[in-house]
PDB file of C-alpha atoms in Angstrom:
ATOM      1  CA  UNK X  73     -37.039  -6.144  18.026  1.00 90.00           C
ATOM      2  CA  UNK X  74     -35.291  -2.461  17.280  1.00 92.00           C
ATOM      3  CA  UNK X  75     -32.947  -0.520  17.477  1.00 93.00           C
ATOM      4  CA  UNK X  76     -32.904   3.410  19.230  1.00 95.00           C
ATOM      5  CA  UNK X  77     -30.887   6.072  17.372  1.00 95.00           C
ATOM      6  CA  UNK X  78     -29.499   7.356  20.297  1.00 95.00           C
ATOM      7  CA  UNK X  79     -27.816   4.481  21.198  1.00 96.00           C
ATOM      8  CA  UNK X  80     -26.504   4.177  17.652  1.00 96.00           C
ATOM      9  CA  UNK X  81     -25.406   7.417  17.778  1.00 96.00           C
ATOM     10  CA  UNK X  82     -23.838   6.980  21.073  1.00 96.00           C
ATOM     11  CA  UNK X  83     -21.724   3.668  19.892  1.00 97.00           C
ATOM     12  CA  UNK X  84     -20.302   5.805  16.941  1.00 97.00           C
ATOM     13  CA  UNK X  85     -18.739   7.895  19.085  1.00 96.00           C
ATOM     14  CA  UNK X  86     -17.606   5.219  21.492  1.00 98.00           C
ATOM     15  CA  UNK X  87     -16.246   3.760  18.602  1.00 98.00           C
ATOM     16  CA  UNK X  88     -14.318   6.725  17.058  1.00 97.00           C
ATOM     17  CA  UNK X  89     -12.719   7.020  20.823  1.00 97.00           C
ATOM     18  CA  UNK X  90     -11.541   3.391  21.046  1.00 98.00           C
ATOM     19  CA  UNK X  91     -10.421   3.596  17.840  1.00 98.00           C
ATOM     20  CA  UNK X  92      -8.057   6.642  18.329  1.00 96.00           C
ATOM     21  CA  UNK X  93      -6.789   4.832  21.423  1.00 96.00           C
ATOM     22  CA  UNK X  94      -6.003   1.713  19.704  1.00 94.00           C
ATOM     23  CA  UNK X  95      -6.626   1.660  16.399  1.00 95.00           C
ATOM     24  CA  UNK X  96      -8.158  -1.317  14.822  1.00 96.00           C
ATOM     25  CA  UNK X  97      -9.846  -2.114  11.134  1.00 97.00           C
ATOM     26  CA  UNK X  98     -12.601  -4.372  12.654  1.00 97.00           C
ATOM     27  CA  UNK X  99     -14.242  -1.206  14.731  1.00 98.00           C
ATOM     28  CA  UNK X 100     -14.844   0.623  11.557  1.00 98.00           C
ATOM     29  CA  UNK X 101     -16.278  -3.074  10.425  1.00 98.00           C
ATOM     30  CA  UNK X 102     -18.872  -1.851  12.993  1.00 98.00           C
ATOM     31  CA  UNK X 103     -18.740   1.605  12.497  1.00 98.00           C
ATOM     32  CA  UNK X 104     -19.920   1.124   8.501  1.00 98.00           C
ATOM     33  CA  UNK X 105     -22.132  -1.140   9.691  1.00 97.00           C
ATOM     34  CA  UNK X 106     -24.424   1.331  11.896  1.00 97.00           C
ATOM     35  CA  UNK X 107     -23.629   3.981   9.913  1.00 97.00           C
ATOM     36  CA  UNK X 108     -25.293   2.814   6.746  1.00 97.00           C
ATOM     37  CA  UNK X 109     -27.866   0.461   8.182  1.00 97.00           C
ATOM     38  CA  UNK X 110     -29.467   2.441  11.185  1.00 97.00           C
ATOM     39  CA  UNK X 111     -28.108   6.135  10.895  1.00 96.00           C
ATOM     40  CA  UNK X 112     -28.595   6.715   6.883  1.00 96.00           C
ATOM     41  CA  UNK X 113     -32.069   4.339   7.856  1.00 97.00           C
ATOM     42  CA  UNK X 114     -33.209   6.512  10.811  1.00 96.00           C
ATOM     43  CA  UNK X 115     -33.650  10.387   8.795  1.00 95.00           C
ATOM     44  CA  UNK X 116     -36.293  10.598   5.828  1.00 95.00           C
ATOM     45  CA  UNK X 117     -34.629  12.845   3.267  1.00 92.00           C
ATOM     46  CA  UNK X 118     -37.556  14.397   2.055  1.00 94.00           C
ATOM     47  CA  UNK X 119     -38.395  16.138   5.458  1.00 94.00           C
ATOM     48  CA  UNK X 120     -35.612  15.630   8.007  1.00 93.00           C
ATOM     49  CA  UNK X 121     -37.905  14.444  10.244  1.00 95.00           C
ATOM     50  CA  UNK X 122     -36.407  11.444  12.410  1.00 95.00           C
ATOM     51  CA  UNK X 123     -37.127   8.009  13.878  1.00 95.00           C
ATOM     52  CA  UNK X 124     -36.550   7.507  17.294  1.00 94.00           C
ATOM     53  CA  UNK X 125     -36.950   3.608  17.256  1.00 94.00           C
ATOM     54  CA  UNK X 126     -36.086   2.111  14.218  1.00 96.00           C
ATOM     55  CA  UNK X 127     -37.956  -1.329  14.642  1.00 95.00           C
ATOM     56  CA  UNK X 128     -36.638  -4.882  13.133  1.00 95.00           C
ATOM     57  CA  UNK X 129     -39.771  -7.057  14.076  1.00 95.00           C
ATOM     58  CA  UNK X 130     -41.200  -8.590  10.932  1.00 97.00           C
ATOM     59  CA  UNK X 131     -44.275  -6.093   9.315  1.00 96.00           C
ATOM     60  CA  UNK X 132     -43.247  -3.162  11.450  1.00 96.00           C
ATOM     61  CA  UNK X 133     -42.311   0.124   9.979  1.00 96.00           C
ATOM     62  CA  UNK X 134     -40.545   3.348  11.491  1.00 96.00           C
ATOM     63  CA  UNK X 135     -42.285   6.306  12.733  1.00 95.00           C
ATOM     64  CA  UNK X 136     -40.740   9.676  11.990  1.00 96.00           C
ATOM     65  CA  UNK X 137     -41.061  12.751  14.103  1.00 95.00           C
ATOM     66  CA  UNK X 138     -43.171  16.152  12.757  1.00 94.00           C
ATOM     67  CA  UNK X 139     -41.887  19.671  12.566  1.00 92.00           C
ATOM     68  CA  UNK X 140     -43.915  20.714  15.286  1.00 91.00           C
ATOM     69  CA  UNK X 141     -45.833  18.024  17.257  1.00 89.00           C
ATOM     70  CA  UNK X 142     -42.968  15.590  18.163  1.00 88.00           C
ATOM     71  CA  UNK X 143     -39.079  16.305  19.337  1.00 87.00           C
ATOM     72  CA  UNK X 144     -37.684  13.158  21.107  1.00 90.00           C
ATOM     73  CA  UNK X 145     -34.097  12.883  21.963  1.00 92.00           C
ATOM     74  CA  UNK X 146     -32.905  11.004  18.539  1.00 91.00           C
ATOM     75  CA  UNK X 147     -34.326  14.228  16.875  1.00 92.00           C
ATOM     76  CA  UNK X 148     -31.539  16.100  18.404  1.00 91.00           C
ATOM     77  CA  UNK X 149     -28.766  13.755  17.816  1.00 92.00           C
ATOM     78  CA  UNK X 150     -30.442  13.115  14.440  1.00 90.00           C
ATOM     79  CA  UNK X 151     -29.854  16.322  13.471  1.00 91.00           C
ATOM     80  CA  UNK X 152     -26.141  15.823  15.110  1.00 93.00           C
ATOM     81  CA  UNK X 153     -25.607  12.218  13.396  1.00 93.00           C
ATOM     82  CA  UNK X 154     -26.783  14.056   9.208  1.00 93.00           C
ATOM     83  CA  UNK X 155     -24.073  16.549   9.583  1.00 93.00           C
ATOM     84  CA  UNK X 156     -21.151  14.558  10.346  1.00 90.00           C
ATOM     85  CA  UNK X 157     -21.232  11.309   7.642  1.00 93.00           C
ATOM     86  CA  UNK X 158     -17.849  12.833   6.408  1.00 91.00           C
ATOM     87  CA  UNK X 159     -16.414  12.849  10.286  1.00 91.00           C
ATOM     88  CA  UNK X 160     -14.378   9.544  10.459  1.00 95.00           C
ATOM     89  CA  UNK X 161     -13.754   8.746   6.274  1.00 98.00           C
ATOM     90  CA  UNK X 162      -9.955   9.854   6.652  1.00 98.00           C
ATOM     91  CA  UNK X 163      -7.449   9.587   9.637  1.00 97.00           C
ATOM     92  CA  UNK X 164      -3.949  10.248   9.979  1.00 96.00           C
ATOM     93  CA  UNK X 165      -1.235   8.481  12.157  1.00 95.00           C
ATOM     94  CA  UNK X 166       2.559   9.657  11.589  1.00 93.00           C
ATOM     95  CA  UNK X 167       3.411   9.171   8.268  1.00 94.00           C
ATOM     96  CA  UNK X 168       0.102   7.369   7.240  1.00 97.00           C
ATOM     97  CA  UNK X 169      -2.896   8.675   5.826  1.00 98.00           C
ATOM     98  CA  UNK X 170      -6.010   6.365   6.381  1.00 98.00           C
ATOM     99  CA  UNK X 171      -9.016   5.852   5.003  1.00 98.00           C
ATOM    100  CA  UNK X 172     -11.611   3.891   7.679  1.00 98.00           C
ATOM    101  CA  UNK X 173     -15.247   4.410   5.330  1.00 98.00           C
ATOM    102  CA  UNK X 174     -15.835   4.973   1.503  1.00 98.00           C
ATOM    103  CA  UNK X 175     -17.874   8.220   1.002  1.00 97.00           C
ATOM    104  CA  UNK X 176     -16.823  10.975  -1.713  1.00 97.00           C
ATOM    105  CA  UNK X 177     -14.895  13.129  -0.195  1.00 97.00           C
ATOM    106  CA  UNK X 178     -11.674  15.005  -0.314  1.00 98.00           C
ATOM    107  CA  UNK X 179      -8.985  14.603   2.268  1.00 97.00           C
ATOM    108  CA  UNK X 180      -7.020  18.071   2.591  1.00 97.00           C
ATOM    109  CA  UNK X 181      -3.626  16.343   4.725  1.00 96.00           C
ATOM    110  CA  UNK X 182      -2.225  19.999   6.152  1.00 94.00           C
ATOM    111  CA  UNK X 183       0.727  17.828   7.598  1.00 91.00           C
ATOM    112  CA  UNK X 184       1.880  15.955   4.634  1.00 92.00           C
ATOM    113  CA  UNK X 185       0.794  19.368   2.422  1.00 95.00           C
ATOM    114  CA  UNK X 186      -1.001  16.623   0.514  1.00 96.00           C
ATOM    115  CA  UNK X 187      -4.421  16.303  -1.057  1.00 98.00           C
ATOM    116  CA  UNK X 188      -6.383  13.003  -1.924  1.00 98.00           C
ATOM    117  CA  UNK X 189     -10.311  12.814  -3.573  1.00 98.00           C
ATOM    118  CA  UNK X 190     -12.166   9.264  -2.969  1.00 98.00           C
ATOM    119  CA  UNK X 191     -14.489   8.882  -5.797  1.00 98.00           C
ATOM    120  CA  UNK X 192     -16.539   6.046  -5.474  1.00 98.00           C
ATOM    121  CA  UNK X 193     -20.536   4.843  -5.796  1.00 97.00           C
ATOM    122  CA  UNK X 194     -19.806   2.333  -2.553  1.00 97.00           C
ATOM    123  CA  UNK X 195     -21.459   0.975  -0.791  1.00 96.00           C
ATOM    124  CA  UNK X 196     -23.762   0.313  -4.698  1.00 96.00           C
ATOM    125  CA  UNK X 197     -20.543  -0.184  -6.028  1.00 95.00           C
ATOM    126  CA  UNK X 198     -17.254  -2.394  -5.627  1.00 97.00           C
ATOM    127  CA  UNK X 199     -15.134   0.293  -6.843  1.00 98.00           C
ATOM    128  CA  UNK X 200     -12.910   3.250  -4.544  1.00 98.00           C
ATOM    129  CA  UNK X 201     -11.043   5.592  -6.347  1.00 98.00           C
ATOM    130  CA  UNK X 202      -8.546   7.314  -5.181  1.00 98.00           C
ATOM    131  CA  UNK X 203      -6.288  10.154  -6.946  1.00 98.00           C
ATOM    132  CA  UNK X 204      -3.147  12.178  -5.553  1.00 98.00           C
ATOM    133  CA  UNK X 205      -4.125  15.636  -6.403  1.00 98.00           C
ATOM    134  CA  UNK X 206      -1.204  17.262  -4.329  1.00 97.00           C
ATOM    135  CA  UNK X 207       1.821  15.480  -2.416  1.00 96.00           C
ATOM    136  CA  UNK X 208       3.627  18.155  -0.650  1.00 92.00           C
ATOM    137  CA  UNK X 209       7.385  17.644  -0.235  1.00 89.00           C
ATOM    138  CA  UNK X 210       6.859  14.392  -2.693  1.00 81.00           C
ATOM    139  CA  UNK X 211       8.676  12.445   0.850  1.00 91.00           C
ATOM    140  CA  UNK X 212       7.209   9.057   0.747  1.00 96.00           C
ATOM    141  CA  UNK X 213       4.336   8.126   2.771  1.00 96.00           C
ATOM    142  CA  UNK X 214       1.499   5.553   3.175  1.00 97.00           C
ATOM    143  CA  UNK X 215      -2.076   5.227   2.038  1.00 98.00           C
ATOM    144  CA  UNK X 216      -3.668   2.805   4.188  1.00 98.00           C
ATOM    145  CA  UNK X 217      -6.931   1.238   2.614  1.00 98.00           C
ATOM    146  CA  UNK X 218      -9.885  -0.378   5.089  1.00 98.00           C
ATOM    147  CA  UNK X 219     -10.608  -3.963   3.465  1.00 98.00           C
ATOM    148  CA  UNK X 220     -13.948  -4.527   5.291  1.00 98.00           C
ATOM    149  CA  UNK X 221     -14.288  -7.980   7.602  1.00 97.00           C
ATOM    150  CA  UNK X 222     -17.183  -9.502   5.335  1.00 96.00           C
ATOM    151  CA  UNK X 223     -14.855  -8.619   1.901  1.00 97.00           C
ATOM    152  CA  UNK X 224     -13.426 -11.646   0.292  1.00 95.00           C
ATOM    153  CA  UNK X 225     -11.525 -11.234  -2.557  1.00 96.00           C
ATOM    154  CA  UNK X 226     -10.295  -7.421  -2.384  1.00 98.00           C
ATOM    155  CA  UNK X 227      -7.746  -6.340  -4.867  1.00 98.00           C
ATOM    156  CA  UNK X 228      -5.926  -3.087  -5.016  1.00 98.00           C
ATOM    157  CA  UNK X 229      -4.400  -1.243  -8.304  1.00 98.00           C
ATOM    158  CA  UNK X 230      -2.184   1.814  -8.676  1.00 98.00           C
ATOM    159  CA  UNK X 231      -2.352   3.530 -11.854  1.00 98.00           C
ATOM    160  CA  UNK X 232      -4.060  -0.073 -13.089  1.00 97.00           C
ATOM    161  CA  UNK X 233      -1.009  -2.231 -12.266  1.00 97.00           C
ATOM    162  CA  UNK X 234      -2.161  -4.604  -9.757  1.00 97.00           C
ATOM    163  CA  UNK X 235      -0.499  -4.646  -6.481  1.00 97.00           C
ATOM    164  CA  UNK X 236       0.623  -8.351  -5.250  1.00 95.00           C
ATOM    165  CA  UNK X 237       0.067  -7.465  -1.587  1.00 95.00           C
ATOM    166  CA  UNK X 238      -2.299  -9.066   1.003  1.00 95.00           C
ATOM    167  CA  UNK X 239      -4.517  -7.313   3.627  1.00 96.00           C
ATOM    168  CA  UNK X 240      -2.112  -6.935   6.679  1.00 96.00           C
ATOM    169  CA  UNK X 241      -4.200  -6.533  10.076  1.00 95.00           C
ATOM    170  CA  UNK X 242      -7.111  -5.386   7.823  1.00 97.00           C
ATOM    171  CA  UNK X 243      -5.787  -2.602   5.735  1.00 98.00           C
ATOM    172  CA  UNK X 244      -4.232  -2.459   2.247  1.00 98.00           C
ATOM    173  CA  UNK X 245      -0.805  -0.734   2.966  1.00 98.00           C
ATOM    174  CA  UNK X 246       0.754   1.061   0.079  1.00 98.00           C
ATOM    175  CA  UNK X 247       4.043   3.297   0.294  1.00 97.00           C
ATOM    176  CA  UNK X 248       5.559   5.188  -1.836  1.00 96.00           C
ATOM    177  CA  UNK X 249       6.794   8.703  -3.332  1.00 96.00           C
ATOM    178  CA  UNK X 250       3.727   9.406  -4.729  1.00 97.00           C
ATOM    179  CA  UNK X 251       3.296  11.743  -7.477  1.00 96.00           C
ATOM    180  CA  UNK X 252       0.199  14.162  -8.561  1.00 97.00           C
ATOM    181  CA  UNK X 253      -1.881  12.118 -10.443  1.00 97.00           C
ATOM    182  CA  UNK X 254      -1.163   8.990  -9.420  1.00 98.00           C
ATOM    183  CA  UNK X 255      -4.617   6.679  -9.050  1.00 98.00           C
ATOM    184  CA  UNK X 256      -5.115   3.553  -6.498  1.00 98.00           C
ATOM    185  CA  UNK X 257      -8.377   1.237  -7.546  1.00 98.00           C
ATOM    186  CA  UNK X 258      -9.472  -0.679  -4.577  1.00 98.00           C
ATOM    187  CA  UNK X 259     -12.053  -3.105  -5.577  1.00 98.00           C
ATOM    188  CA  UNK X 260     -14.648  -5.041  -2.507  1.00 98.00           C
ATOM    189  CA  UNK X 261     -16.362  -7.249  -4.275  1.00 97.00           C
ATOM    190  CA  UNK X 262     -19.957  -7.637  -3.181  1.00 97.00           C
ATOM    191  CA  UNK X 263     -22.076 -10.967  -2.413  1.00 96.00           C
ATOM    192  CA  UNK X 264     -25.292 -11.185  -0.685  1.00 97.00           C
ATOM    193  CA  UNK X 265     -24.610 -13.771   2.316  1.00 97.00           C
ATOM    194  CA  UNK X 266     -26.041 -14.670   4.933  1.00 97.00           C
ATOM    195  CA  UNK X 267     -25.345 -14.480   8.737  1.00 97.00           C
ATOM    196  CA  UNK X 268     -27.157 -15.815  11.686  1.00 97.00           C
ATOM    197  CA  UNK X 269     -28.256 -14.532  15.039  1.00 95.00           C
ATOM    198  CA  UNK X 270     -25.563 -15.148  17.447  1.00 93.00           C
ATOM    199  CA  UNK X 271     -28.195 -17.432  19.773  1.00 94.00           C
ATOM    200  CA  UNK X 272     -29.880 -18.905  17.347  1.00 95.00           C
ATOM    201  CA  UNK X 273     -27.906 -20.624  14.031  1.00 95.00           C
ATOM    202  CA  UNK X 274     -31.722 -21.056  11.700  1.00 96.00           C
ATOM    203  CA  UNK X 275     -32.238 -17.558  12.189  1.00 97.00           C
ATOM    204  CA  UNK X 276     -31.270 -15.733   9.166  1.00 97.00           C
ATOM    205  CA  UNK X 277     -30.529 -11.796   8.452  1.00 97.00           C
ATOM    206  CA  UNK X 278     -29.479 -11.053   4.334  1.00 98.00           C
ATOM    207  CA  UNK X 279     -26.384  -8.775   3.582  1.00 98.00           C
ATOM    208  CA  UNK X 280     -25.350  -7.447   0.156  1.00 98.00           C
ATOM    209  CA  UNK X 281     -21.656  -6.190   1.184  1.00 97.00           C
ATOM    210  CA  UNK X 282     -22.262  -3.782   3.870  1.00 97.00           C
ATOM    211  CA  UNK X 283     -25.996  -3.207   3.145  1.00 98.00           C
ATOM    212  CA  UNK X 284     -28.455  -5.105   5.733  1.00 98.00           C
ATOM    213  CA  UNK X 285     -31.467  -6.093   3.460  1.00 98.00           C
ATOM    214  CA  UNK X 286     -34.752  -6.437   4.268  1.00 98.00           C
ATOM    215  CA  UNK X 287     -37.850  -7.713   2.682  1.00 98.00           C
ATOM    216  CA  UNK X 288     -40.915  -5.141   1.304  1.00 98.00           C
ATOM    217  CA  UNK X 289     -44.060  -6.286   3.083  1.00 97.00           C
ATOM    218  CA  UNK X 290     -46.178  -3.221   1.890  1.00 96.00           C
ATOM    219  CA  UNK X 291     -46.616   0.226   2.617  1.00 96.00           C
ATOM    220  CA  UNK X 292     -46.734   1.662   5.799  1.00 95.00           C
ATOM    221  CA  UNK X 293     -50.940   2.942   5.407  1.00 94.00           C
ATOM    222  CA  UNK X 294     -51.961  -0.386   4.644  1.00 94.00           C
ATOM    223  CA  UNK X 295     -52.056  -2.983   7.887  1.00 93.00           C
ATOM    224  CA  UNK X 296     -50.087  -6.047   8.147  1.00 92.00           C
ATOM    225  CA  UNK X 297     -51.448  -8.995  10.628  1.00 90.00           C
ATOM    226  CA  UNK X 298     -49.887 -12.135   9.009  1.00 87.00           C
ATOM    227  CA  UNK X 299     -47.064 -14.520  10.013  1.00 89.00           C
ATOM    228  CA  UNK X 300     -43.621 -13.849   9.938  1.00 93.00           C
ATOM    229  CA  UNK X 301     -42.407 -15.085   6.387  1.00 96.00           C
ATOM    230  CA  UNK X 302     -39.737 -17.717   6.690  1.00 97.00           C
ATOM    231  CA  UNK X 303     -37.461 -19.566   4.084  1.00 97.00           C
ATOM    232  CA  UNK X 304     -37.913 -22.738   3.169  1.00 97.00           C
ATOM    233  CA  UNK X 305     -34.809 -24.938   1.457  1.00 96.00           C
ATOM    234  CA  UNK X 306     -31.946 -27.091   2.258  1.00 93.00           C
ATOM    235  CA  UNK X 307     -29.366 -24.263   0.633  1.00 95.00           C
ATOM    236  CA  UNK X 308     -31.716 -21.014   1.536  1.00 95.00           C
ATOM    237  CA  UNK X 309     -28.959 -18.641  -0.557  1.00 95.00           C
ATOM    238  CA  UNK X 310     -29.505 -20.395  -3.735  1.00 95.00           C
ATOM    239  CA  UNK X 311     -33.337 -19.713  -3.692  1.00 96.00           C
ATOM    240  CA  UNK X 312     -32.387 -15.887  -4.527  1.00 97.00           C
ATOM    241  CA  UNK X 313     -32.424 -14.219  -7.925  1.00 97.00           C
ATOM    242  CA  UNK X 314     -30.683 -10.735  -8.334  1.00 97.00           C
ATOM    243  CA  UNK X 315     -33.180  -8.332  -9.733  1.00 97.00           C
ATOM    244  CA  UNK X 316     -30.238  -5.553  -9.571  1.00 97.00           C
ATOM    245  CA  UNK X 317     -27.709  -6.698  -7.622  1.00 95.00           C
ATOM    246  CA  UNK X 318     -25.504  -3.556  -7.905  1.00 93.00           C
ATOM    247  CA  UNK X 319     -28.173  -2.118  -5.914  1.00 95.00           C
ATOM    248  CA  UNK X 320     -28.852  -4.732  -3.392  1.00 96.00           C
ATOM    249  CA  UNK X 321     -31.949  -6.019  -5.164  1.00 98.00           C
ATOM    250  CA  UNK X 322     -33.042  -9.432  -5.108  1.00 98.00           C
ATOM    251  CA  UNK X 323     -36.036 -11.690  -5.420  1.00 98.00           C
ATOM    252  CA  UNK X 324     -37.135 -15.131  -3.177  1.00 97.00           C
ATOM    253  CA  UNK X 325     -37.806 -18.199  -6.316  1.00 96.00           C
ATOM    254  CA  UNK X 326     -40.382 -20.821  -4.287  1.00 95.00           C
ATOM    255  CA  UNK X 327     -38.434 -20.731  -0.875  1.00 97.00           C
ATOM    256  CA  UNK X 328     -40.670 -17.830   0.480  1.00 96.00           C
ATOM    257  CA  UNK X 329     -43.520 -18.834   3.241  1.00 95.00           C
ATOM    258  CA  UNK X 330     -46.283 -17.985   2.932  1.00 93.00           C
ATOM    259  CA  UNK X 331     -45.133 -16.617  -0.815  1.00 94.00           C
ATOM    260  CA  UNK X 332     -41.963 -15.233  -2.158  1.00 96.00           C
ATOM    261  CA  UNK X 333     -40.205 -12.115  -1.319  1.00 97.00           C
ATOM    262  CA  UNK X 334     -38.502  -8.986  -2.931  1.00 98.00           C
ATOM    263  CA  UNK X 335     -35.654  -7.420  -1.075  1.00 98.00           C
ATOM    264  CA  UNK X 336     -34.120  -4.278  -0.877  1.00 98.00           C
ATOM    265  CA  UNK X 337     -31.408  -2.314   1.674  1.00 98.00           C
ATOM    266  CA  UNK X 338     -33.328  -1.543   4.789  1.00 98.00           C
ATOM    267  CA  UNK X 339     -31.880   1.607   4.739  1.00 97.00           C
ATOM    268  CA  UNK X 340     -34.016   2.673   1.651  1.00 97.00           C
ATOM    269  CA  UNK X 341     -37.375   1.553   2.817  1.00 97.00           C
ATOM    270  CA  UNK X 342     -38.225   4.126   5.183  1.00 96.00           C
ATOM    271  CA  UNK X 343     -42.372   3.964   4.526  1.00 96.00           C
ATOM    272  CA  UNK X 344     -42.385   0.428   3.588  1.00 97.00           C
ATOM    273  CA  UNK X 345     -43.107  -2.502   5.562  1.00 98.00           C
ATOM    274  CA  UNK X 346     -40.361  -5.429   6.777  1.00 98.00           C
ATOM    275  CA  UNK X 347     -39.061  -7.974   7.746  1.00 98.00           C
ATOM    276  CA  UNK X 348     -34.746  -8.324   8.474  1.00 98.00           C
ATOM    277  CA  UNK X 349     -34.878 -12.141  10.663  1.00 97.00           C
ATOM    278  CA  UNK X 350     -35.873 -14.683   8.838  1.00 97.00           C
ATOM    279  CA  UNK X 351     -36.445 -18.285  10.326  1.00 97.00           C
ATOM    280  CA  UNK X 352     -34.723 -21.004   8.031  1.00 97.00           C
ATOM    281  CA  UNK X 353     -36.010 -24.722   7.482  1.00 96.00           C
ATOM    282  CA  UNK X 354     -35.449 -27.621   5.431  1.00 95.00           C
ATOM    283  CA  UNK X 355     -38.958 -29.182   3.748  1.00 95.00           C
ATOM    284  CA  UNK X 356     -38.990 -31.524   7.223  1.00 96.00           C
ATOM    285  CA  UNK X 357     -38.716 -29.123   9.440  1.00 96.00           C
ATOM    286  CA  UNK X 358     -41.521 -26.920   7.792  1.00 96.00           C
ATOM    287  CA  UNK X 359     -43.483 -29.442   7.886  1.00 96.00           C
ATOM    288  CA  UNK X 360     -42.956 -29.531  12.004  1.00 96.00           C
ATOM    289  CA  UNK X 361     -43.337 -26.260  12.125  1.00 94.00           C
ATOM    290  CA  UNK X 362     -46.566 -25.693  10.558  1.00 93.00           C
ATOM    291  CA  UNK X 363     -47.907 -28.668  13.079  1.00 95.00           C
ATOM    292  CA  UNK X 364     -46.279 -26.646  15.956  1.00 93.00           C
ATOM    293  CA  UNK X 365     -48.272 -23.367  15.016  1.00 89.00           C
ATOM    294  CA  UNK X 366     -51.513 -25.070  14.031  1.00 91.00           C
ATOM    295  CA  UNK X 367     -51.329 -26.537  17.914  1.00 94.00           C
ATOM    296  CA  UNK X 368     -50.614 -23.182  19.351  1.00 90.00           C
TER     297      UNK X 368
END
């Protein structure tokens, strides 16, 4: 039905703790996760004003706070959660630096002396760069690389000769003497895919890598009273057409009911309409389904 900010924000930092007790790649699965699809979705740019509930339900939209008329509690840690996205991109453990999310940024490592910049358009685009602006002593030491849980496929280059490693307990691991200059390409490719609800297997949310999507059911000023749109087709991820897929864009073809859909991240459509679940069918079970409906 939704999701509260607060709680959101809370389970980041639960998250950073268990992580620095025990660190494991598939937390910062779940950190990404909330961090682009409910913290980035929960703040309008344009004002700063916040949503306290940021609601899932199909034709719902989110209601922001005002600068003077409203001040609920995910307005404070809204305020908290837009000035820390670059709080948990780098970590360090020994001799390994690590990189746990993919936001520009520059990682000053006072222990090693050394200095790495991310570059990268993620999560729009499949590509990380990474370049050794400073290395200290020039001692070897590791880079360890995130390869998120719902990445098949990941490849990783330095200075564009391809490494011949595998993913080992989620991360890329790379050591070496590095030298100033020196440039590691990771490379996540992106799909959209599907996933279903964990009770309920017909019951459909839309991912394009890391990005939940969400279909555009109008603005938020003009009302919405119909039925919750559902797919309709034996193979529901073939009935999609990428409009710009780089940007998580795509477009229903004759498997939308009651009519076809366009999607975008959820994140983005913060005065639109939406809908995230989507109930799945074959042509039979439509069929049952409208009979079902017309009775109640």
């Amino acid at each position: 039905q939704t999701c509260e900010s607060c709680n959101s924000y809370y389970m980041l930092k639960l998250t950073r703790m268990l992580y620095g007790w025990q660190p494991e790649a598939r937390l910062f699965d779940y950190y990404e996760r909330a961090h682009f699809n409910h913290i980035l979705a929960q703040q309008d740019p344009a004002t700063g004003m916040s949503a306290s509930l940021v609601p899932l339900m199909s034709g719902t939209h989110r209601s922001f706070s005002t600068p003077h008329d409203s001040f609920w509690c995910c307005v404070g840690s809204g305020m908290e959660s837009h000035s820390k996205h670059g709080e948990s991109v780098w970590w360090e453990s020994g001799d390994s630096l690590i990189a746990n999310l993919y936001v520009p940024s520059v990682a000053r490592w006072a222990a090693r002396g050394a200095r790495v910049r991310m570059e990268t358009a993620y999560p729009y685009g499949d590509r990380v760069e990474l370049l050794l602006e400073a290395v200290g002593d020039a001692a070897p030491f590791e880079i360890a690389l995130r390869v998120p849980g719902w990445c098949e496929g990941a490849g990783v280059a330095v200075n564009g000769e391809v490494q011949a490693i595998r993913p080992d307990r989620g991360y890329f691991h790379l050591r070496r003497a590095w030298r100033v200059g020196d440039r590691i390409s990771l490379d996540l490719p992106m799909t959209l895919r599907a996933e279903p609800t964990i009770d309920d297997s017909d019951t459909l949310r839309w991912l394009h890598g890391p990005l939940v999507l969400a279909a555009d059911l109008g603005a938020v000023d003009q009302p919405w009273d119909g039925p919750a749109p559902a797919l309709v087709a034996a193979d529901p991820a073939a009935g999609f057409t990428a409009i710009d897929a780089a940007r998580g864009r795509f477009r229903t073809a004759g498997i939308g009911r009651p009519g076809d859909l366009d999607f975008a991240p959820f994140l983005e459509q913060r005065h639109r309409r939406t809908a995230v679940y989507f109930r799945s069918f074959d042509e039979a079970g439509w069929a049952a389904e409208q009979v079902a409906r017309a009775a109640a």
